[in-house]
């Protein structure tokens, strides 16, 4: 469901996103939350709720520390922010959920999880392909998905 990404790609390009959400069902459900204004709402909440803002700052700091600890000692990269490369606030609900799903429990990730789980797929979305993994062409999501707003509920929020 979540792939870990190195902080520097094979071509030398810095990559700020440590955890990449690969589950199509989770991605679709979170996109619906974002389309309904979920990023803007979480960002506004960070401005109004000191405890929530502190939890975001903590999540960003832990994310950056873990990612940057993997950099080669001689790497000279500009600061790349926290969750999903954000320098503060909320950039993307997908990144916060992936961070949470990777076992780094965060308040916002847990809230997103509560809105989109269970991920009750009819079949696995990823299967082993011997030397790697591939998306299962037989993957399908449950027929009715009432957990998240419809995709036409508003503009994308990230």
PDB file of C-alpha atoms in Angstrom:
ATOM      1  CA  UNK A   1       0.000   0.000   0.000  1.00  0.00           C
ATOM      2  CA  UNK A   2       2.937   2.359   0.664  1.00  0.00           C
ATOM      3  CA  UNK A   3       6.283   2.371  -1.099  1.00  0.00           C
ATOM      4  CA  UNK A   4       9.339   3.913   0.516  1.00  0.00           C
ATOM      5  CA  UNK A   5      11.283   6.239  -1.740  1.00  0.00           C
ATOM      6  CA  UNK A   6      14.968   7.100  -1.271  1.00  0.00           C
ATOM      7  CA  UNK A   7      15.710  10.772  -0.512  1.00  0.00           C
ATOM      8  CA  UNK A   8      17.891  10.948  -3.629  1.00  0.00           C
ATOM      9  CA  UNK A   9      16.791   9.158  -6.783  1.00  0.00           C
ATOM     10  CA  UNK A  10      19.204   7.090  -8.909  1.00  0.00           C
ATOM     11  CA  UNK A  11      19.669  10.054 -11.278  1.00  0.00           C
ATOM     12  CA  UNK A  12      20.788  12.285  -8.362  1.00  0.00           C
ATOM     13  CA  UNK A  13      17.524  14.196  -8.124  1.00  0.00           C
ATOM     14  CA  UNK A  14      16.445  15.011  -4.549  1.00  0.00           C
ATOM     15  CA  UNK A  15      13.010  13.594  -3.747  1.00  0.00           C
ATOM     16  CA  UNK A  16      11.146  14.980  -0.705  1.00  0.00           C
ATOM     17  CA  UNK A  17       8.390  12.360  -0.523  1.00  0.00           C
ATOM     18  CA  UNK A  18       9.576   9.439   1.622  1.00  0.00           C
ATOM     19  CA  UNK A  19       6.347   7.421   1.572  1.00  0.00           C
ATOM     20  CA  UNK A  20       4.390   7.059  -1.675  1.00  0.00           C
ATOM     21  CA  UNK A  21       0.803   5.843  -1.573  1.00  0.00           C
ATOM     22  CA  UNK A  22       0.380   3.061  -4.127  1.00  0.00           C
ATOM     23  CA  UNK A  23      -3.088   1.744  -3.245  1.00  0.00           C
ATOM     24  CA  UNK A  24      -5.530   2.854  -5.973  1.00  0.00           C
ATOM     25  CA  UNK A  25      -8.549   2.622  -3.672  1.00  0.00           C
ATOM     26  CA  UNK A  26      -6.950   4.682  -0.895  1.00  0.00           C
ATOM     27  CA  UNK A  27      -5.728   7.180  -3.487  1.00  0.00           C
ATOM     28  CA  UNK A  28      -9.200   7.544  -4.993  1.00  0.00           C
ATOM     29  CA  UNK A  29     -10.898   7.981  -1.612  1.00  0.00           C
ATOM     30  CA  UNK A  30      -8.370  10.579  -0.476  1.00  0.00           C
ATOM     31  CA  UNK A  31      -8.717  12.445  -3.784  1.00  0.00           C
ATOM     32  CA  UNK A  32     -12.412  12.733  -3.017  1.00  0.00           C
ATOM     33  CA  UNK A  33     -11.636  14.189   0.408  1.00  0.00           C
ATOM     34  CA  UNK A  34      -9.249  16.683  -1.180  1.00  0.00           C
ATOM     35  CA  UNK A  35     -11.779  17.583  -3.860  1.00  0.00           C
ATOM     36  CA  UNK A  36     -14.278  18.349  -1.097  1.00  0.00           C
ATOM     37  CA  UNK A  37     -11.836  20.858   0.443  1.00  0.00           C
ATOM     38  CA  UNK A  38     -10.023  18.550   2.853  1.00  0.00           C
ATOM     39  CA  UNK A  39      -6.595  20.180   2.435  1.00  0.00           C
ATOM     40  CA  UNK A  40      -7.981  23.685   2.922  1.00  0.00           C
ATOM     41  CA  UNK A  41      -9.977  22.538   5.965  1.00  0.00           C
ATOM     42  CA  UNK A  42      -6.942  20.875   7.572  1.00  0.00           C
ATOM     43  CA  UNK A  43      -4.778  23.911   6.842  1.00  0.00           C
ATOM     44  CA  UNK A  44      -7.405  26.233   8.349  1.00  0.00           C
ATOM     45  CA  UNK A  45      -7.660  23.976  11.391  1.00  0.00           C
ATOM     46  CA  UNK A  46      -3.886  24.258  11.864  1.00  0.00           C
ATOM     47  CA  UNK A  47      -4.376  28.023  12.093  1.00  0.00           C
ATOM     48  CA  UNK A  48      -7.173  27.745  14.649  1.00  0.00           C
ATOM     49  CA  UNK A  49      -6.215  24.721  16.769  1.00  0.00           C
ATOM     50  CA  UNK A  50      -2.859  25.002  18.560  1.00  0.00           C
ATOM     51  CA  UNK A  51      -2.722  21.299  19.468  1.00  0.00           C
ATOM     52  CA  UNK A  52      -3.427  20.245  15.874  1.00  0.00           C
ATOM     53  CA  UNK A  53      -0.805  22.719  14.588  1.00  0.00           C
ATOM     54  CA  UNK A  54       1.737  21.294  17.044  1.00  0.00           C
ATOM     55  CA  UNK A  55       0.976  17.740  15.866  1.00  0.00           C
ATOM     56  CA  UNK A  56       1.558  18.835  12.248  1.00  0.00           C
ATOM     57  CA  UNK A  57       4.869  20.498  13.131  1.00  0.00           C
ATOM     58  CA  UNK A  58       5.917  17.325  14.957  1.00  0.00           C
ATOM     59  CA  UNK A  59       4.922  15.117  11.999  1.00  0.00           C
ATOM     60  CA  UNK A  60       6.855  17.355   9.568  1.00  0.00           C
ATOM     61  CA  UNK A  61       9.935  17.359  11.810  1.00  0.00           C
ATOM     62  CA  UNK A  62       9.931  13.570  12.321  1.00  0.00           C
ATOM     63  CA  UNK A  63       9.379  12.980   8.592  1.00  0.00           C
ATOM     64  CA  UNK A  64      12.259  15.272   7.594  1.00  0.00           C
ATOM     65  CA  UNK A  65      14.590  13.837  10.238  1.00  0.00           C
ATOM     66  CA  UNK A  66      13.931  10.259   9.152  1.00  0.00           C
ATOM     67  CA  UNK A  67      14.285  11.057   5.444  1.00  0.00           C
ATOM     68  CA  UNK A  68      17.364  13.236   5.827  1.00  0.00           C
ATOM     69  CA  UNK A  69      19.125  10.643   8.020  1.00  0.00           C
ATOM     70  CA  UNK A  70      19.230   8.483   4.883  1.00  0.00           C
ATOM     71  CA  UNK A  71      21.130  11.080   2.850  1.00  0.00           C
ATOM     72  CA  UNK A  72      24.770  10.376   2.064  1.00  0.00           C
ATOM     73  CA  UNK A  73      27.070  12.375   4.355  1.00  0.00           C
ATOM     74  CA  UNK A  74      28.445  14.367   1.426  1.00  0.00           C
ATOM     75  CA  UNK A  75      25.008  15.314   0.071  1.00  0.00           C
ATOM     76  CA  UNK A  76      24.457  19.045  -0.022  1.00  0.00           C
ATOM     77  CA  UNK A  77      20.763  19.456  -0.583  1.00  0.00           C
ATOM     78  CA  UNK A  78      18.602  22.415   0.280  1.00  0.00           C
ATOM     79  CA  UNK A  79      16.075  21.813   3.062  1.00  0.00           C
ATOM     80  CA  UNK A  80      13.123  19.987   1.568  1.00  0.00           C
ATOM     81  CA  UNK A  81      10.445  20.315   4.196  1.00  0.00           C
ATOM     82  CA  UNK A  82       8.452  17.676   6.007  1.00  0.00           C
ATOM     83  CA  UNK A  83       5.559  15.458   4.929  1.00  0.00           C
ATOM     84  CA  UNK A  84       5.485  15.453   1.129  1.00  0.00           C
ATOM     85  CA  UNK A  85       8.021  18.309   1.052  1.00  0.00           C
ATOM     86  CA  UNK A  86       5.725  20.742   2.865  1.00  0.00           C
ATOM     87  CA  UNK A  87       7.394  23.593   4.698  1.00  0.00           C
ATOM     88  CA  UNK A  88       4.397  23.806   7.048  1.00  0.00           C
ATOM     89  CA  UNK A  89       0.687  23.263   7.152  1.00  0.00           C
ATOM     90  CA  UNK A  90      -0.955  20.701   4.918  1.00  0.00           C
ATOM     91  CA  UNK A  91       0.099  20.191   1.307  1.00  0.00           C
ATOM     92  CA  UNK A  92      -1.511  16.851   0.527  1.00  0.00           C
ATOM     93  CA  UNK A  93      -3.720  14.408   2.433  1.00  0.00           C
ATOM     94  CA  UNK A  94      -2.271  11.518   0.394  1.00  0.00           C
ATOM     95  CA  UNK A  95       1.207  12.161   1.830  1.00  0.00           C
ATOM     96  CA  UNK A  96      -0.078  12.406   5.404  1.00  0.00           C
ATOM     97  CA  UNK A  97      -2.019   9.174   5.030  1.00  0.00           C
ATOM     98  CA  UNK A  98       0.966   7.372   3.454  1.00  0.00           C
ATOM     99  CA  UNK A  99       3.163   8.562   6.339  1.00  0.00           C
ATOM    100  CA  UNK A 100       0.600   7.185   8.783  1.00  0.00           C
ATOM    101  CA  UNK A 101       0.100   3.924   6.858  1.00  0.00           C
ATOM    102  CA  UNK A 102       3.874   3.391   6.878  1.00  0.00           C
ATOM    103  CA  UNK A 103       3.648   3.122  10.664  1.00  0.00           C
ATOM    104  CA  UNK A 104       4.500   6.690  11.576  1.00  0.00           C
ATOM    105  CA  UNK A 105       1.305   7.436  13.464  1.00  0.00           C
ATOM    106  CA  UNK A 106       0.187  11.027  13.053  1.00  0.00           C
ATOM    107  CA  UNK A 107      -2.983  12.868  14.007  1.00  0.00           C
ATOM    108  CA  UNK A 108      -3.885  13.967  10.474  1.00  0.00           C
ATOM    109  CA  UNK A 109      -2.961  10.581   8.987  1.00  0.00           C
ATOM    110  CA  UNK A 110      -5.171   8.867  11.564  1.00  0.00           C
ATOM    111  CA  UNK A 111      -8.075  11.196  10.762  1.00  0.00           C
ATOM    112  CA  UNK A 112      -7.746  10.455   7.039  1.00  0.00           C
ATOM    113  CA  UNK A 113      -7.554   6.725   7.815  1.00  0.00           C
ATOM    114  CA  UNK A 114     -10.775   6.935   9.817  1.00  0.00           C
ATOM    115  CA  UNK A 115     -12.513   8.484   6.796  1.00  0.00           C
ATOM    116  CA  UNK A 116     -11.296   6.059   4.112  1.00  0.00           C
ATOM    117  CA  UNK A 117     -10.778   2.702   5.798  1.00  0.00           C
ATOM    118  CA  UNK A 118     -11.414  -0.138   5.665  1.00  0.00           C
ATOM    119  CA  UNK A 119      -9.910  -0.597   2.233  1.00  0.00           C
ATOM    120  CA  UNK A 120     -12.137  -3.527   1.395  1.00  0.00           C
ATOM    121  CA  UNK A 121     -10.915  -4.342  -2.105  1.00  0.00           C
ATOM    122  CA  UNK A 122     -12.389  -7.266  -3.977  1.00  0.00           C
ATOM    123  CA  UNK A 123      -8.840  -8.456  -4.808  1.00  0.00           C
ATOM    124  CA  UNK A 124      -5.279  -7.345  -4.019  1.00  0.00           C
ATOM    125  CA  UNK A 125      -4.192  -4.292  -6.001  1.00  0.00           C
ATOM    126  CA  UNK A 126      -0.534  -5.338  -6.037  1.00  0.00           C
ATOM    127  CA  UNK A 127       0.853  -8.827  -6.479  1.00  0.00           C
ATOM    128  CA  UNK A 128       4.362 -10.245  -6.512  1.00  0.00           C
ATOM    129  CA  UNK A 129       5.849 -10.556  -9.993  1.00  0.00           C
ATOM    130  CA  UNK A 130       8.962 -12.561  -9.114  1.00  0.00           C
ATOM    131  CA  UNK A 131      11.559  -9.781  -9.261  1.00  0.00           C
ATOM    132  CA  UNK A 132       9.198  -7.021  -8.143  1.00  0.00           C
ATOM    133  CA  UNK A 133       5.562  -6.074  -7.859  1.00  0.00           C
ATOM    134  CA  UNK A 134       2.894  -5.225 -10.383  1.00  0.00           C
ATOM    135  CA  UNK A 135      -0.622  -3.879 -10.248  1.00  0.00           C
ATOM    136  CA  UNK A 136      -3.132  -6.683 -10.535  1.00  0.00           C
ATOM    137  CA  UNK A 137      -5.192  -6.118 -13.725  1.00  0.00           C
ATOM    138  CA  UNK A 138      -8.149  -7.813 -12.030  1.00  0.00           C
ATOM    139  CA  UNK A 139      -8.221  -5.155  -9.283  1.00  0.00           C
ATOM    140  CA  UNK A 140     -11.572  -3.578  -8.663  1.00  0.00           C
ATOM    141  CA  UNK A 141     -12.976  -1.473  -5.886  1.00  0.00           C
ATOM    142  CA  UNK A 142     -16.233  -2.241  -4.097  1.00  0.00           C
ATOM    143  CA  UNK A 143     -19.274  -1.292  -6.149  1.00  0.00           C
ATOM    144  CA  UNK A 144     -20.514   1.399  -3.784  1.00  0.00           C
ATOM    145  CA  UNK A 145     -18.106   3.629  -1.915  1.00  0.00           C
ATOM    146  CA  UNK A 146     -20.070   5.839   0.475  1.00  0.00           C
ATOM    147  CA  UNK A 147     -17.188   6.726   2.844  1.00  0.00           C
ATOM    148  CA  UNK A 148     -15.973   9.796   0.965  1.00  0.00           C
ATOM    149  CA  UNK A 149     -17.684  12.622  -0.947  1.00  0.00           C
ATOM    150  CA  UNK A 150     -18.203  12.165  -4.673  1.00  0.00           C
ATOM    151  CA  UNK A 151     -15.312  13.219  -6.941  1.00  0.00           C
ATOM    152  CA  UNK A 152     -17.312  16.147  -8.315  1.00  0.00           C
ATOM    153  CA  UNK A 153     -17.820  17.709  -4.862  1.00  0.00           C
ATOM    154  CA  UNK A 154     -15.452  20.619  -5.533  1.00  0.00           C
ATOM    155  CA  UNK A 155     -12.011  21.703  -6.659  1.00  0.00           C
ATOM    156  CA  UNK A 156      -8.892  19.692  -5.837  1.00  0.00           C
ATOM    157  CA  UNK A 157      -7.321  20.988  -2.658  1.00  0.00           C
ATOM    158  CA  UNK A 158      -3.608  20.295  -3.122  1.00  0.00           C
TER     159      UNK A 158
END
